[in-house]
Amino acid sequence: MDKIIKYMIDEDLGFSDITTNALINPEKTAKAKIISKDTGIIAGINVVKSIFDEYNMEIASFKEDGNKVNEGDLILEINGSAKDILSLERTVLNLIMRMSGIATITSKMISKVKNRGLNVKIAGTRKTSPALHKFDKMAIAIGGGDTHRFRLDDMVLIKDNHIAVVGSVGEAIEIAKKKCSFTKKIEIEVETPEDAIIASSSGADIIMLDNMTPIEIKRTIDILKKKKLRDNVLIEVSGGINQDNLVKYAESEVDIISLGFITHSFNSLDISLIVEL
């Protein structure tokens, strides 16, 4: 993450911040406040603090990652080089606004489920922005969600294209169990009740019911129960799930709902940095 942050700063600076260099005395110090102009869950405070700390600035926190913020709330105060504050402003705000937006939508989705008394995990996916993947996943966790896989080496996740190449659900699981460490869970994506039965019978740890309707999911789970295969696996659902139909999916007796939109279709929180001398 440190390397990515350095790249972000270097990318924004280019050869130099010509405006700040022209206008600001290198010896000038300033105080800046980071203030929320929105309501939501704040995320990325520790990341931002680490950036300012690298530039030897004094930092005072008034909120912590995971806290709720309202319009006008003071989040951080920074004291240090005026030039550095101005040059870092956009990178810092881009990160904290993005992470807070992801944490906020994640928290909202969890509340929708909990308010109905449903014990379902809300998880992210790998539909994140390149290079920002770790920050997006951190924001999901701060919002109370499950990060799911961070990387391809976290677990075995057999998707439809893997199955298309290998030939069948059962064969894919069998190969994975032989070739992968016992320490890695095996998840497989299926689209029919028949394949869900094969997956559970073959020793999958997690079955992802992909692009099924709530009715199809409930029917699949009922079939697994009748065959005494439901308790063998965790059931995850994904595909076509949004804020409007989330509760219907949660009511279908699944264990996990993974949502791509919380990292690709969220609204960033509106946050500003104001310099005061």
Short mmCIF file of N, CA, C and O in Angstrom, two decimals, residues 40-43 95-108 139 262-263 265-271:
data_model
loop_
_atom_site.label_atom_id
_atom_site.label_comp_id
_atom_site.label_asym_id
_atom_site.label_seq_id
_atom_site.Cartn_x
_atom_site.Cartn_y
_atom_site.Cartn_z
N GLY A 40 -22.26 9.96 6.55
CA GLY A 40 -21.89 8.59 6.21
C GLY A 40 -20.92 8.00 7.21
O GLY A 40 -20.80 8.48 8.34
N ILE A 41 -20.22 6.96 6.78
CA ILE A 41 -19.21 6.29 7.60
C ILE A 41 -17.84 6.69 7.08
O ILE A 41 -17.54 6.54 5.90
N ILE A 42 -17.01 7.20 7.97
CA ILE A 42 -15.68 7.66 7.56
C ILE A 42 -14.72 6.47 7.50
O ILE A 42 -14.73 5.59 8.37
N ALA A 43 -13.90 6.45 6.47
CA ALA A 43 -12.89 5.39 6.30
C ALA A 43 -11.67 5.98 5.62
O ALA A 43 -11.80 6.86 4.77
N LEU A 95 -8.54 9.59 -1.75
CA LEU A 95 -8.53 8.32 -1.02
C LEU A 95 -9.61 8.27 0.05
O LEU A 95 -10.38 7.31 0.14
N ILE A 96 -9.68 9.31 0.89
CA ILE A 96 -10.62 9.26 2.01
C ILE A 96 -12.06 9.36 1.53
O ILE A 96 -12.96 8.75 2.10
N MET A 97 -12.29 10.10 0.45
CA MET A 97 -13.66 10.21 -0.09
C MET A 97 -14.11 8.87 -0.67
O MET A 97 -15.24 8.44 -0.44
N ARG A 98 -13.21 8.23 -1.42
CA ARG A 98 -13.54 6.94 -2.02
C ARG A 98 -13.78 5.88 -0.95
O ARG A 98 -14.79 5.18 -0.97
N MET A 99 -12.84 5.77 -0.03
CA MET A 99 -12.96 4.75 1.01
C MET A 99 -14.21 4.97 1.87
O MET A 99 -14.90 4.02 2.24
N SER A 100 -14.52 6.21 2.15
CA SER A 100 -15.70 6.51 2.97
C SER A 100 -16.98 6.20 2.22
O SER A 100 -17.97 5.74 2.81
N GLY A 101 -16.98 6.42 0.91
CA GLY A 101 -18.15 6.06 0.11
C GLY A 101 -18.41 4.56 0.13
O GLY A 101 -19.56 4.12 0.27
N ILE A 102 -17.35 3.77 0.01
CA ILE A 102 -17.49 2.31 0.05
C ILE A 102 -17.93 1.84 1.44
O ILE A 102 -18.83 0.99 1.56
N ALA A 103 -17.32 2.39 2.48
CA ALA A 103 -17.70 2.02 3.84
C ALA A 103 -19.16 2.38 4.12
O ALA A 103 -19.89 1.63 4.78
N THR A 104 -19.59 3.51 3.60
CA THR A 104 -20.97 3.98 3.84
C THR A 104 -21.99 3.07 3.18
O THR A 104 -22.97 2.66 3.82
N ILE A 105 -21.79 2.72 1.90
CA ILE A 105 -22.76 1.86 1.22
C ILE A 105 -22.74 0.45 1.81
O ILE A 105 -23.78 -0.19 1.94
N THR A 106 -21.56 -0.01 2.23
CA THR A 106 -21.48 -1.32 2.87
C THR A 106 -22.28 -1.33 4.16
O THR A 106 -23.07 -2.26 4.43
N SER A 107 -22.11 -0.30 4.97
CA SER A 107 -22.84 -0.19 6.23
C SER A 107 -24.35 -0.13 6.00
O SER A 107 -25.12 -0.75 6.74
N LYS A 108 -24.77 0.58 4.98
CA LYS A 108 -26.20 0.68 4.66
C LYS A 108 -26.78 -0.69 4.29
O LYS A 108 -27.89 -1.04 4.70
N ALA A 139 -11.90 -0.55 3.12
CA ALA A 139 -13.11 0.24 3.32
C ALA A 139 -14.33 -0.65 3.58
O ALA A 139 -15.18 -0.33 4.42
N ILE A 262 -20.91 -2.35 -4.41
CA ILE A 262 -20.40 -1.53 -3.30
C ILE A 262 -18.98 -1.02 -3.58
O ILE A 262 -18.51 -0.10 -2.90
N THR A 263 -18.31 -1.59 -4.60
CA THR A 263 -16.98 -1.08 -4.95
C THR A 263 -16.91 -0.54 -6.38
O THR A 263 -15.88 0.01 -6.77
N SER A 265 -20.04 1.00 -7.96
CA SER A 265 -21.14 1.91 -8.26
C SER A 265 -21.58 2.71 -7.03
O SER A 265 -22.75 3.03 -6.88
N PHE A 266 -20.64 3.03 -6.16
CA PHE A 266 -20.93 3.78 -4.94
C PHE A 266 -20.78 5.28 -5.21
O PHE A 266 -20.24 5.69 -6.25
N ASN A 267 -21.25 6.10 -4.27
CA ASN A 267 -21.02 7.54 -4.31
C ASN A 267 -19.96 7.91 -3.27
O ASN A 267 -20.11 7.57 -2.10
N SER A 268 -18.92 8.59 -3.70
CA SER A 268 -17.90 9.04 -2.75
C SER A 268 -18.51 10.03 -1.76
O SER A 268 -19.42 10.80 -2.12
N LEU A 269 -18.03 9.99 -0.53
CA LEU A 269 -18.47 10.97 0.46
C LEU A 269 -17.83 12.32 0.13
O LEU A 269 -16.68 12.38 -0.32
N ASP A 270 -18.59 13.38 0.33
CA ASP A 270 -18.09 14.74 0.05
C ASP A 270 -17.28 15.23 1.26
O ASP A 270 -17.84 15.44 2.34
N ILE A 271 -15.99 15.38 1.08
CA ILE A 271 -15.08 15.77 2.16
C ILE A 271 -14.14 16.85 1.63
O ILE A 271 -13.66 16.77 0.50
#
